[in-house]
Amino acid sequence: MDIDELSTDILSSKRRALARAITLVESGRADHRADAIALLQALKDADHGRQALRVGLSGTPGVGKSTFIEAFGLMLTAQGLKVAVLAVDPSSARSGGSILGDKTRMEQLSRDPNAFIRPSPSQSHLGGVARRTREAIELCEAADFDVILIETVGVGQSETVVAELSDLFVLLLAPAGGDELQGVKRGIMEMADIILINKADGDLKATASRTCADYAGALRLLRKRPQDPEGFPKALTVSAAQETGLDTAWDEMTTLAEWRREAGHWDARRRAQARYWFEAEVREALLSTLRREPVKGAMERLAGQVEAGDLTAAAAADDLLTTYLQRGPGGT
């Protein structure tokens, strides 16, 4: 693969090159991984200086994330902005397969020349995002997209990893009555920058307004964060079906992003995220050694001894780590 040609095409905003590059970084083959690393470094060396607004989107099942993203994305492209959607679909635990139906659900947006939709399987990676989503974001930025929407597979403690990918974290919720606030974990509430109550139309409009007021009250009880101006985080109502409230939500997002840029939080956050993903990459690389020989065989042998009762789990783990991590493979 000609890395220089591919990087030039990406910097020239060629969609086919971008799609090929994302396929490359998602590949598990060793030779593809080497090419992916070289490509990302070539783009870094080009010093293109492009920064998109990265918006992480999480929400409960059935809240209408795809409908919202399509309506929101079409509103942004109508303003002349280039929008990339990185949508992560849950993978089957049995086969590893994924439906990847986002292009089907976002039919209008997928045909928009200013939009790029890339569904990816989550595979076995926890955190609501695919392992290489961070690198796909870097590729989309190099291809000069203005806004990158990162959709996660659900909402919960593990899905908060998307906050380490984004500049703004938006939590999408449905209107409900009574105890719905109890069903949302405090951790994800504390990470949200903006909460959007979707489906605020028809018979649900009044319920959505009450739900919005409940969340606004809950947000005021949370500890003040240094990266927030006065009034943030906040809760708003929107209707993706009727396309109402979307412009207000966008105005609030851009207001918050601009404030963070001027206050220095934007660059500090991006530096912290780069460090986070470096450490995550090291952890993943170490874990991958457990799936390769000779460590894989040693683990199997020690597991058999633990199963037979000849060794305790702690002693077996210590033996494995001392032999293969502290002294290296082969005990040298």
Coordinates of C-alpha atoms in Angstrom, one line a residue:
M1 CA 0.0 0.0 0.0
D2 CA 1.3 3.5 -0.9
I3 CA 1.0 5.3 2.4
D4 CA 2.1 8.6 1.0
E5 CA -0.5 8.5 -1.8
L6 CA -3.2 7.5 0.7
S7 CA -2.4 10.2 3.1
T8 CA -2.4 12.8 0.3
D9 CA -5.8 11.6 -0.9
I10 CA -7.2 11.9 2.7
L11 CA -5.8 15.4 3.1
S12 CA -7.6 16.2 -0.2
S13 CA -10.9 15.0 1.3
K14 CA -11.3 12.0 -1.0
R15 CA -14.1 9.9 0.5
R16 CA -12.9 6.6 -1.0
A17 CA -9.5 7.1 0.5
L18 CA -11.0 7.9 3.9
A19 CA -13.1 4.7 3.7
R20 CA -10.0 2.6 2.8
A21 CA -8.0 4.2 5.6
I22 CA -10.7 3.4 8.2
T23 CA -10.8 -0.2 7.0
L24 CA -7.0 -0.3 7.3
V25 CA -6.9 0.9 10.9
E26 CA -9.8 -1.5 11.9
S27 CA -7.9 -4.5 10.5
G28 CA -6.4 -7.0 12.9
R29 CA -3.7 -8.2 10.5
A30 CA -0.1 -7.4 11.6
D31 CA 1.0 -6.0 8.2
H32 CA -2.2 -3.8 8.1
R33 CA -1.5 -2.6 11.6
A34 CA 2.0 -1.5 10.6
D35 CA 0.6 0.3 7.5
A36 CA -2.0 2.0 9.7
I37 CA 0.6 3.3 12.2
A38 CA 2.7 4.6 9.3
L39 CA -0.4 6.3 7.8
L40 CA -1.4 8.0 11.1
Q41 CA 2.1 9.2 11.6
A42 CA 2.3 10.6 8.0
L43 CA -0.9 12.6 8.6
K44 CA 0.5 13.8 11.9
D45 CA 3.8 14.9 10.2
A46 CA 1.7 16.7 7.6
D47 CA 0.7 19.1 10.4
H48 CA -2.6 19.9 8.8
G49 CA -3.9 21.6 11.9
R50 CA -7.5 20.5 11.3
Q51 CA -9.7 20.1 14.3
A52 CA -13.3 19.0 14.1
L53 CA -15.9 19.3 16.8
R54 CA -16.1 15.8 18.2
V55 CA -19.5 15.1 19.7
G56 CA -20.1 11.9 21.6
L57 CA -23.7 10.7 21.7
S58 CA -25.0 8.1 24.1
G59 CA -28.6 7.1 24.9
T60 CA -30.9 4.5 26.1
P61 CA -32.2 1.9 23.6
G62 CA -35.3 3.1 21.7
V63 CA -34.5 6.8 22.4
G64 CA -34.2 7.5 18.7
K65 CA -30.4 8.1 18.4
S66 CA -30.4 7.3 14.7
T67 CA -33.4 9.5 14.0
F68 CA -31.8 12.3 15.9
I69 CA -28.4 11.9 14.2
E70 CA -30.0 12.0 10.8
A71 CA -32.1 15.1 11.5
F72 CA -29.2 16.8 13.3
G73 CA -26.7 15.9 10.6
L74 CA -29.0 17.1 7.8
M75 CA -29.4 20.4 9.7
L76 CA -25.7 20.8 9.9
T77 CA -25.0 19.9 6.2
A78 CA -27.7 22.4 5.2
Q79 CA -25.5 25.0 6.9
G80 CA -22.6 24.0 4.7
L81 CA -20.8 21.9 7.3
K82 CA -19.2 18.5 6.6
V83 CA -20.4 15.9 9.0
A84 CA -18.9 12.4 9.7
V85 CA -20.9 9.9 11.7
L86 CA -19.0 7.0 13.4
A87 CA -21.7 4.7 14.5
V88 CA -20.8 1.6 16.6
D89 CA -23.0 -1.4 16.4
P90 CA -23.0 -4.2 19.1
S91 CA -21.4 -7.4 17.9
S92 CA -22.7 -10.9 18.5
A93 CA -21.0 -12.6 21.4
R94 CA -21.4 -15.9 19.5
S95 CA -20.4 -15.1 15.9
G96 CA -18.7 -11.7 16.3
G97 CA -21.0 -10.5 13.5
S98 CA -22.8 -7.2 13.5
I99 CA -25.8 -5.9 11.5
L100 CA -24.3 -2.5 10.8
G101 CA -27.7 -1.1 10.0
D102 CA -27.0 2.6 10.5
K103 CA -26.8 3.5 6.8
T104 CA -30.2 1.8 6.4
R105 CA -31.6 3.8 9.3
M106 CA -30.1 7.1 8.1
E107 CA -31.1 6.8 4.5
Q108 CA -31.3 10.5 3.8
L109 CA -28.1 11.5 5.5
S110 CA -26.2 8.7 3.8
R111 CA -27.0 10.2 0.4
D112 CA -25.9 13.7 1.5
P113 CA -22.6 14.7 -0.3
N114 CA -21.5 16.6 2.8
A115 CA -22.0 13.6 5.1
F116 CA -20.0 10.4 5.7
I117 CA -21.4 7.5 7.7
R118 CA -19.2 4.7 8.9
P119 CA -20.7 1.9 11.0
S120 CA -18.2 -0.3 12.8
P121 CA -18.7 -3.5 14.9
S122 CA -17.8 -3.1 18.6
Q123 CA -16.5 -6.7 18.6
S124 CA -15.4 -7.6 22.1
H125 CA -14.2 -4.1 23.0
L126 CA -16.0 -2.6 26.0
G127 CA -16.8 1.0 26.3
G128 CA -19.5 1.4 23.7
V129 CA -17.0 2.2 21.0
A130 CA -14.9 0.1 18.6
R131 CA -11.2 -0.2 19.6
R132 CA -10.1 1.9 16.6
T133 CA -12.8 4.6 16.7
R134 CA -10.2 7.0 18.0
E135 CA -8.0 6.5 15.0
A136 CA -11.1 6.8 12.7
I137 CA -11.7 10.2 14.3
E138 CA -8.2 11.3 13.5
L139 CA -8.7 10.3 9.9
C140 CA -12.0 12.2 9.6
E141 CA -10.3 15.3 11.0
A142 CA -7.5 15.0 8.5
A143 CA -10.1 14.7 5.7
D144 CA -11.4 18.1 6.8
F145 CA -14.8 17.2 8.4
D146 CA -16.2 20.0 10.6
V147 CA -18.3 17.9 13.0
I148 CA -17.8 14.2 14.0
L149 CA -20.7 12.5 15.7
I150 CA -19.6 9.4 17.6
E151 CA -22.6 7.2 18.4
T152 CA -22.3 4.5 21.1
V153 CA -24.1 1.2 21.4
G154 CA -26.0 2.1 24.6
V155 CA -25.8 3.9 27.9
G156 CA -24.1 2.7 31.1
Q157 CA -20.9 2.7 33.0
S158 CA -18.8 1.0 30.3
E159 CA -20.1 3.4 27.6
T160 CA -18.6 6.4 29.3
V161 CA -15.4 5.7 27.4
V162 CA -16.9 7.8 24.6
A163 CA -16.2 10.8 26.8
E164 CA -12.5 10.2 26.3
L165 CA -13.0 10.5 22.5
S166 CA -15.1 13.7 22.4
D167 CA -15.0 17.4 23.0
L168 CA -18.7 17.4 24.0
F169 CA -20.6 14.5 25.5
V170 CA -24.4 14.5 24.8
L171 CA -26.8 12.2 26.5
L172 CA -30.0 11.5 24.7
L173 CA -33.0 10.4 26.8
A174 CA -36.7 9.7 26.2
P175 CA -39.5 11.3 28.1
A176 CA -40.9 9.1 30.9
G177 CA -42.8 9.5 34.1
G178 CA -41.8 9.2 37.7
D179 CA -38.7 7.1 38.4
E180 CA -36.8 7.3 35.1
L181 CA -34.2 9.5 36.8
Q182 CA -33.4 6.5 39.0
G183 CA -32.5 4.4 36.0
V184 CA -29.7 6.6 34.8
K185 CA -26.3 6.0 36.5
R186 CA -24.8 8.9 38.3
G187 CA -21.5 8.4 36.5
I188 CA -22.8 9.1 33.1
M189 CA -24.9 12.0 34.4
E190 CA -21.7 13.6 35.7
M191 CA -19.9 13.2 32.4
A192 CA -22.7 14.6 30.2
D193 CA -22.3 18.2 29.0
I194 CA -25.8 18.4 27.5
I195 CA -28.8 16.2 28.1
L196 CA -31.4 16.1 25.3
I197 CA -34.9 14.8 26.0
N198 CA -36.0 13.5 22.6
K199 CA -39.5 12.9 21.3
A200 CA -40.8 16.2 22.7
D201 CA -43.8 16.2 20.4
G202 CA -47.5 15.2 20.3
D203 CA -48.8 13.6 23.4
L204 CA -45.3 13.3 24.9
K205 CA -44.5 17.0 24.7
A206 CA -45.7 17.8 28.2
T207 CA -44.1 14.7 29.6
A208 CA -40.8 15.6 27.9
S209 CA -40.9 19.1 29.5
R210 CA -41.4 17.6 33.0
T211 CA -38.6 15.1 32.4
C212 CA -36.3 17.9 31.2
A213 CA -37.1 19.9 34.4
D214 CA -36.3 16.8 36.5
Y215 CA -32.9 16.4 34.9
A216 CA -32.2 20.1 35.0
G217 CA -32.8 19.9 38.8
A218 CA -30.6 16.9 39.1
L219 CA -27.8 18.6 37.2
R220 CA -27.8 21.5 39.6
L221 CA -27.1 19.1 42.5
L222 CA -24.0 17.8 40.9
R223 CA -20.6 19.2 41.8
K224 CA -19.5 22.1 39.6
R225 CA -16.9 21.2 37.0
P226 CA -14.0 23.5 36.1
Q227 CA -14.6 22.9 32.3
D228 CA -18.1 24.4 32.4
P229 CA -19.3 28.0 32.1
E230 CA -22.3 29.2 34.1
G231 CA -25.4 27.3 33.2
F232 CA -23.7 24.1 32.1
P233 CA -24.3 21.2 32.0
K234 CA -27.9 21.7 30.9
A235 CA -31.0 19.8 29.8
L236 CA -33.0 20.6 26.7
T237 CA -36.0 19.2 24.8
V238 CA -35.8 18.2 21.2
S239 CA -37.9 16.4 18.6
A240 CA -36.0 14.6 15.9
A241 CA -39.2 13.6 14.2
Q242 CA -40.5 17.2 13.9
E243 CA -37.0 18.7 13.7
T244 CA -37.6 21.1 16.6
G245 CA -35.1 22.2 19.1
L246 CA -32.2 21.0 17.0
D247 CA -30.9 24.5 16.2
T248 CA -31.1 25.4 19.9
A249 CA -29.1 22.3 20.8
W250 CA -26.5 23.2 18.2
D251 CA -26.2 26.7 19.5
E252 CA -25.6 25.4 23.0
M253 CA -23.0 23.0 21.8
T254 CA -21.0 25.7 19.9
T255 CA -21.3 28.1 22.8
L256 CA -19.8 25.5 25.2
A257 CA -17.1 24.5 22.7
E258 CA -16.1 28.2 22.1
W259 CA -16.0 28.9 25.8
R260 CA -13.7 25.9 26.4
R261 CA -11.4 27.0 23.6
E262 CA -11.0 30.5 25.0
A263 CA -10.6 29.2 28.6
G264 CA -7.9 26.7 27.6
H265 CA -9.9 23.6 28.5
W266 CA -10.2 22.4 24.9
D267 CA -6.4 21.9 24.3
A268 CA -5.9 20.6 27.9
R269 CA -8.6 18.0 27.3
R270 CA -7.2 16.9 24.0
R271 CA -3.8 16.4 25.6
A272 CA -5.3 14.4 28.5
Q273 CA -7.2 12.3 26.0
A274 CA -4.0 11.6 24.0
R275 CA -2.3 10.4 27.1
Y276 CA -5.3 8.2 28.1
W277 CA -5.3 6.5 24.7
F278 CA -1.5 5.9 24.8
E279 CA -1.9 4.1 28.1
A280 CA -4.9 2.2 26.8
E281 CA -2.9 1.1 23.8
V282 CA -0.1 -0.2 26.0
R283 CA -2.6 -2.1 28.2
E284 CA -4.2 -3.7 25.1
A285 CA -0.8 -4.6 23.7
L286 CA 0.1 -6.3 27.0
L287 CA -3.2 -8.2 27.0
S288 CA -2.7 -9.3 23.5
T289 CA 0.4 -11.1 24.5
L290 CA -1.7 -13.4 26.6
R291 CA -3.4 -14.6 23.4
R292 CA -0.1 -15.5 21.6
E293 CA 2.4 -18.2 22.1
P294 CA 4.4 -19.0 24.2
V295 CA 2.3 -17.2 26.9
K296 CA -1.0 -18.8 25.6
G297 CA 0.4 -22.3 26.1
A298 CA 1.9 -21.4 29.5
M299 CA -1.5 -20.0 30.6
E300 CA -3.2 -23.2 29.5
R301 CA -0.7 -25.4 31.4
L302 CA -0.9 -23.3 34.6
A303 CA -4.7 -23.2 34.3
G304 CA -4.7 -27.0 34.2
Q305 CA -2.7 -27.1 37.4
V306 CA -5.0 -24.6 39.1
E307 CA -8.0 -26.6 38.0
A308 CA -6.4 -29.8 39.4
G309 CA -5.8 -28.1 42.7
D310 CA -2.0 -28.3 42.5
L311 CA -1.5 -24.5 42.4
T312 CA -3.5 -21.6 43.8
A313 CA -4.7 -19.0 41.3
A314 CA -2.5 -16.4 42.9
A315 CA 0.7 -18.5 42.7
A316 CA 0.0 -19.5 39.1
A317 CA -0.6 -15.9 38.0
D318 CA 2.6 -14.8 39.8
D319 CA 4.6 -17.5 38.0
L320 CA 3.2 -16.4 34.6
L321 CA 3.8 -12.7 35.2
T322 CA 7.3 -13.2 36.6
T323 CA 8.4 -15.5 33.8
Y324 CA 6.9 -13.7 30.8
L325 CA 6.5 -10.1 31.7
Q326 CA 9.2 -9.2 34.2
R327 CA 11.9 -11.3 32.6
G328 CA 10.5 -11.5 29.1
P329 CA 9.6 -14.6 27.0
G330 CA 12.0 -17.4 27.6
G331 CA 12.8 -16.2 31.0
T332 CA 15.8 -14.1 29.9

